[in-house]
């Protein structure tokens, strides 16, 4: 069962706080509209680009290269993040609800870019209905459990770091995983199969130990 919650109203307090903190200084940050991780595809970055009704372009005809000189830093920063995360980058053109072009949605998967603009891409036109279906399927494929997320956090830690972690409860409270491994291996094996605190850390530790011994 997924542990994420449904979307509510946007929380703009963080943005307002940063604005108040930086004052008139230029920000070094780039905000993604969405960052999610697919079990097979890895990280996916979404940036939503709103087409105002007063503009001459529509979601189907608008493109970042048309206004590159005004917003190059934003797209280059998104591309840098895409490279660092080894992610998929989607730019999504859309119009507000109850406007003339509300049913036009263009998804641009950025394949490559340089300092002068996007040089390789895959463009797909959607209606609101077809985009919603695609987006929902993609969202659902990225949903995971809290246990899955915890496991991935510990999977990135080294054997030494995992071994130094101390259990806080139970028979071996305040003892490190490494110490318990040496003195009570059966308990550690049992603990790794439970849903108790640090069970995923123990599971990752035992897995890494086994992999090291089998090399």
Protein backbone atom coordinates (compact mmCIF):
# COMPACT_ATOMS: atom_id res chain seq x y z
CA UNK A 1 0.00 0.00 0.00
CA UNK A 2 1.40 3.40 -0.96
CA UNK A 3 2.14 5.81 1.87
CA UNK A 4 1.99 9.02 -0.17
CA UNK A 5 -1.02 11.29 0.14
CA UNK A 6 -3.32 12.82 -2.44
CA UNK A 7 -2.49 16.30 -3.71
CA UNK A 8 -4.00 19.21 -1.83
CA UNK A 9 -3.47 22.93 -2.20
CA UNK A 10 0.05 24.05 -3.10
CA UNK A 11 2.19 25.03 -0.15
CA UNK A 12 3.83 28.29 -1.22
CA UNK A 13 5.29 29.06 2.19
CA UNK A 14 8.71 27.65 1.23
CA UNK A 15 8.85 29.80 -1.89
CA UNK A 16 7.82 32.89 0.05
CA UNK A 17 10.41 32.15 2.75
CA UNK A 18 13.24 31.84 0.21
CA UNK A 19 12.07 35.02 -1.54
CA UNK A 20 12.10 36.88 1.78
CA UNK A 21 15.54 35.46 2.63
CA UNK A 22 17.26 36.20 -0.68
CA UNK A 23 15.69 39.60 -1.20
CA UNK A 24 16.71 40.93 -4.62
CA UNK A 25 19.54 38.44 -5.06
CA UNK A 26 19.39 36.02 -7.99
CA UNK A 27 18.53 32.46 -6.90
CA UNK A 28 20.94 29.62 -7.67
CA UNK A 29 18.15 27.01 -7.47
CA UNK A 30 15.88 25.46 -10.05
CA UNK A 31 12.53 24.06 -8.98
CA UNK A 32 11.07 20.92 -10.55
CA UNK A 33 7.33 20.64 -10.63
CA UNK A 34 7.59 16.89 -10.04
CA UNK A 35 10.34 14.39 -9.28
CA UNK A 36 9.31 10.74 -9.08
CA UNK A 37 11.05 7.39 -9.38
CA UNK A 38 9.87 4.52 -11.53
CA UNK A 39 11.02 1.01 -10.51
CA UNK A 40 12.24 0.26 -14.05
CA UNK A 41 12.93 3.67 -15.63
CA UNK A 42 14.47 5.42 -12.64
CA UNK A 43 13.92 9.10 -11.90
CA UNK A 44 11.48 11.18 -13.94
CA UNK A 45 11.47 14.99 -13.88
CA UNK A 46 8.37 16.92 -14.93
CA UNK A 47 8.28 20.64 -15.70
CA UNK A 48 4.86 22.10 -16.52
CA UNK A 49 4.83 25.07 -18.90
CA UNK A 50 1.59 27.06 -18.87
CA UNK A 51 0.42 28.78 -22.03
CA UNK A 52 -1.53 31.92 -21.21
CA UNK A 53 -4.72 32.58 -23.16
CA UNK A 54 -3.38 35.98 -24.16
CA UNK A 55 -0.40 34.43 -25.96
CA UNK A 56 -0.42 33.77 -29.69
CA UNK A 57 0.95 30.26 -29.23
CA UNK A 58 -1.06 27.26 -28.03
CA UNK A 59 0.14 24.26 -26.00
CA UNK A 60 0.55 22.38 -29.30
CA UNK A 61 2.63 25.13 -30.94
CA UNK A 62 4.60 26.56 -28.02
CA UNK A 63 8.17 25.35 -27.53
CA UNK A 64 11.02 26.34 -25.19
CA UNK A 65 13.25 27.11 -28.16
CA UNK A 66 10.88 29.95 -29.10
CA UNK A 67 11.69 31.80 -25.85
CA UNK A 68 15.10 30.29 -25.16
CA UNK A 69 16.86 33.65 -24.77
CA UNK A 70 14.51 34.57 -21.92
CA UNK A 71 14.66 31.30 -19.99
CA UNK A 72 17.76 29.39 -21.09
CA UNK A 73 19.18 29.08 -17.56
CA UNK A 74 16.05 27.31 -16.33
CA UNK A 75 16.10 24.66 -19.06
CA UNK A 76 19.87 24.17 -18.89
CA UNK A 77 19.54 23.66 -15.12
CA UNK A 78 16.78 21.12 -15.67
CA UNK A 79 18.97 19.34 -18.20
CA UNK A 80 21.89 19.30 -15.75
CA UNK A 81 19.60 17.75 -13.12
CA UNK A 82 18.41 15.23 -15.70
CA UNK A 83 22.02 14.20 -16.31
CA UNK A 84 22.94 14.08 -12.62
CA UNK A 85 19.90 11.95 -11.78
CA UNK A 86 20.20 9.91 -14.99
CA UNK A 87 16.53 10.80 -15.31
CA UNK A 88 13.88 11.23 -17.98
CA UNK A 89 12.93 14.89 -18.50
CA UNK A 90 9.41 15.77 -19.61
CA UNK A 91 8.33 19.32 -20.44
CA UNK A 92 4.55 19.58 -20.50
CA UNK A 93 2.76 22.42 -22.30
CA UNK A 94 -0.75 23.05 -21.01
CA UNK A 95 -3.44 25.73 -20.69
CA UNK A 96 -5.58 26.56 -17.69
CA UNK A 97 -8.93 24.91 -17.20
CA UNK A 98 -11.92 26.65 -18.83
CA UNK A 99 -9.77 28.44 -21.38
CA UNK A 100 -9.83 28.00 -25.16
CA UNK A 101 -7.02 25.46 -25.36
CA UNK A 102 -7.63 23.53 -22.14
CA UNK A 103 -7.85 20.27 -24.11
CA UNK A 104 -4.42 20.65 -25.72
CA UNK A 105 -1.45 19.11 -23.92
CA UNK A 106 1.97 18.63 -25.49
CA UNK A 107 4.55 16.40 -23.81
CA UNK A 108 8.16 17.00 -24.87
CA UNK A 109 10.61 14.32 -23.79
CA UNK A 110 14.00 16.03 -23.98
CA UNK A 111 16.64 13.75 -25.45
CA UNK A 112 19.43 16.32 -25.84
CA UNK A 113 20.13 20.03 -25.70
CA UNK A 114 22.99 22.48 -25.97
CA UNK A 115 23.49 26.12 -25.02
CA UNK A 116 21.25 27.28 -27.86
CA UNK A 117 18.23 25.08 -27.22
CA UNK A 118 16.73 21.61 -27.38
CA UNK A 119 18.37 19.64 -30.18
CA UNK A 120 16.65 16.27 -29.90
CA UNK A 121 13.21 15.47 -28.53
CA UNK A 122 10.12 13.27 -28.73
CA UNK A 123 6.85 15.22 -28.90
CA UNK A 124 3.47 13.69 -28.16
CA UNK A 125 0.12 15.48 -28.46
CA UNK A 126 -2.57 14.60 -25.95
CA UNK A 127 -6.07 15.66 -25.08
CA UNK A 128 -6.83 16.14 -21.39
CA UNK A 129 -8.46 12.73 -21.29
CA UNK A 130 -5.61 10.86 -22.97
CA UNK A 131 -2.95 12.74 -21.00
CA UNK A 132 -4.73 12.01 -17.74
CA UNK A 133 -4.77 8.30 -18.56
CA UNK A 134 -1.05 8.27 -19.44
CA UNK A 135 -0.08 10.41 -16.45
CA UNK A 136 -2.14 8.30 -14.02
CA UNK A 137 -0.52 5.08 -15.25
CA UNK A 138 2.93 6.61 -14.90
CA UNK A 139 2.13 7.97 -11.44
CA UNK A 140 0.80 4.61 -10.26
CA UNK A 141 3.88 2.78 -11.51
CA UNK A 142 5.99 5.05 -9.28
CA UNK A 143 3.96 4.50 -6.12
CA UNK A 144 5.73 2.42 -3.51
CA UNK A 145 5.47 1.48 0.12
CA UNK A 146 7.28 3.08 3.02
CA UNK A 147 9.16 -0.20 3.47
CA UNK A 148 10.43 -0.03 -0.13
CA UNK A 149 11.67 3.52 0.39
CA UNK A 150 13.40 2.64 3.66
CA UNK A 151 15.12 -0.32 2.00
CA UNK A 152 16.45 1.87 -0.81
CA UNK A 153 17.81 4.37 1.74
CA UNK A 154 19.78 1.66 3.54
CA UNK A 155 20.80 -0.12 0.34
CA UNK A 156 23.00 2.87 -0.53
CA UNK A 157 24.91 2.69 2.77
CA UNK A 158 28.20 0.80 3.13
CA UNK A 159 28.63 -2.37 5.20
CA UNK A 160 30.61 -0.38 7.77
CA UNK A 161 27.93 2.30 8.13
CA UNK A 162 25.18 -0.29 8.46
CA UNK A 163 27.23 -2.31 10.93
CA UNK A 164 27.67 0.69 13.23
CA UNK A 165 23.93 1.28 13.50
CA UNK A 166 22.48 0.37 16.90
CA UNK A 167 19.10 -1.19 17.50
CA UNK A 168 17.04 0.87 19.92
CA UNK A 169 14.61 -1.77 21.13
CA UNK A 170 14.32 -5.47 21.92
CA UNK A 171 16.71 -8.11 23.15
CA UNK A 172 19.79 -6.37 21.73
CA UNK A 173 18.86 -2.74 22.39
CA UNK A 174 21.85 -0.35 22.18
CA UNK A 175 24.00 -2.97 20.44
CA UNK A 176 25.38 -2.44 16.94
CA UNK A 177 24.31 -4.60 14.03
CA UNK A 178 27.92 -5.71 13.56
CA UNK A 179 28.16 -6.85 17.19
CA UNK A 180 24.89 -8.75 17.02
CA UNK A 181 26.05 -10.40 13.79
CA UNK A 182 29.06 -11.79 15.64
CA UNK A 183 27.22 -12.83 18.82
CA UNK A 184 23.66 -13.71 17.79
CA UNK A 185 23.40 -14.28 14.06
CA UNK A 186 20.09 -16.17 14.35
CA UNK A 187 18.45 -13.18 16.01
CA UNK A 188 19.69 -10.88 13.28
CA UNK A 189 18.30 -13.17 10.60
CA UNK A 190 14.94 -13.23 12.36
CA UNK A 191 14.92 -9.46 12.80
CA UNK A 192 15.57 -8.93 9.08
CA UNK A 193 12.32 -10.76 8.25
CA UNK A 194 10.15 -8.60 10.51
CA UNK A 195 8.66 -5.13 10.07
CA UNK A 196 10.36 -3.85 13.21
CA UNK A 197 12.51 -0.72 13.31
CA UNK A 198 15.79 -1.11 11.41
CA UNK A 199 14.74 -4.47 9.97
CA UNK A 200 15.53 -3.17 6.47
CA UNK A 201 18.94 -1.94 7.62
CA UNK A 202 19.65 -5.42 8.98
CA UNK A 203 18.41 -7.01 5.75
CA UNK A 204 20.73 -4.81 3.68
CA UNK A 205 23.65 -5.55 6.01
CA UNK A 206 23.17 -9.32 5.73
CA UNK A 207 22.77 -9.07 1.96
CA UNK A 208 26.00 -7.07 1.59
CA UNK A 209 27.88 -9.47 3.87
CA UNK A 210 26.66 -12.45 1.80
CA UNK A 211 27.64 -10.75 -1.47
CA UNK A 212 31.10 -9.95 -0.10
CA UNK A 213 31.65 -13.54 1.06
CA UNK A 214 30.56 -14.97 -2.29
CA UNK A 215 32.98 -12.88 -4.36
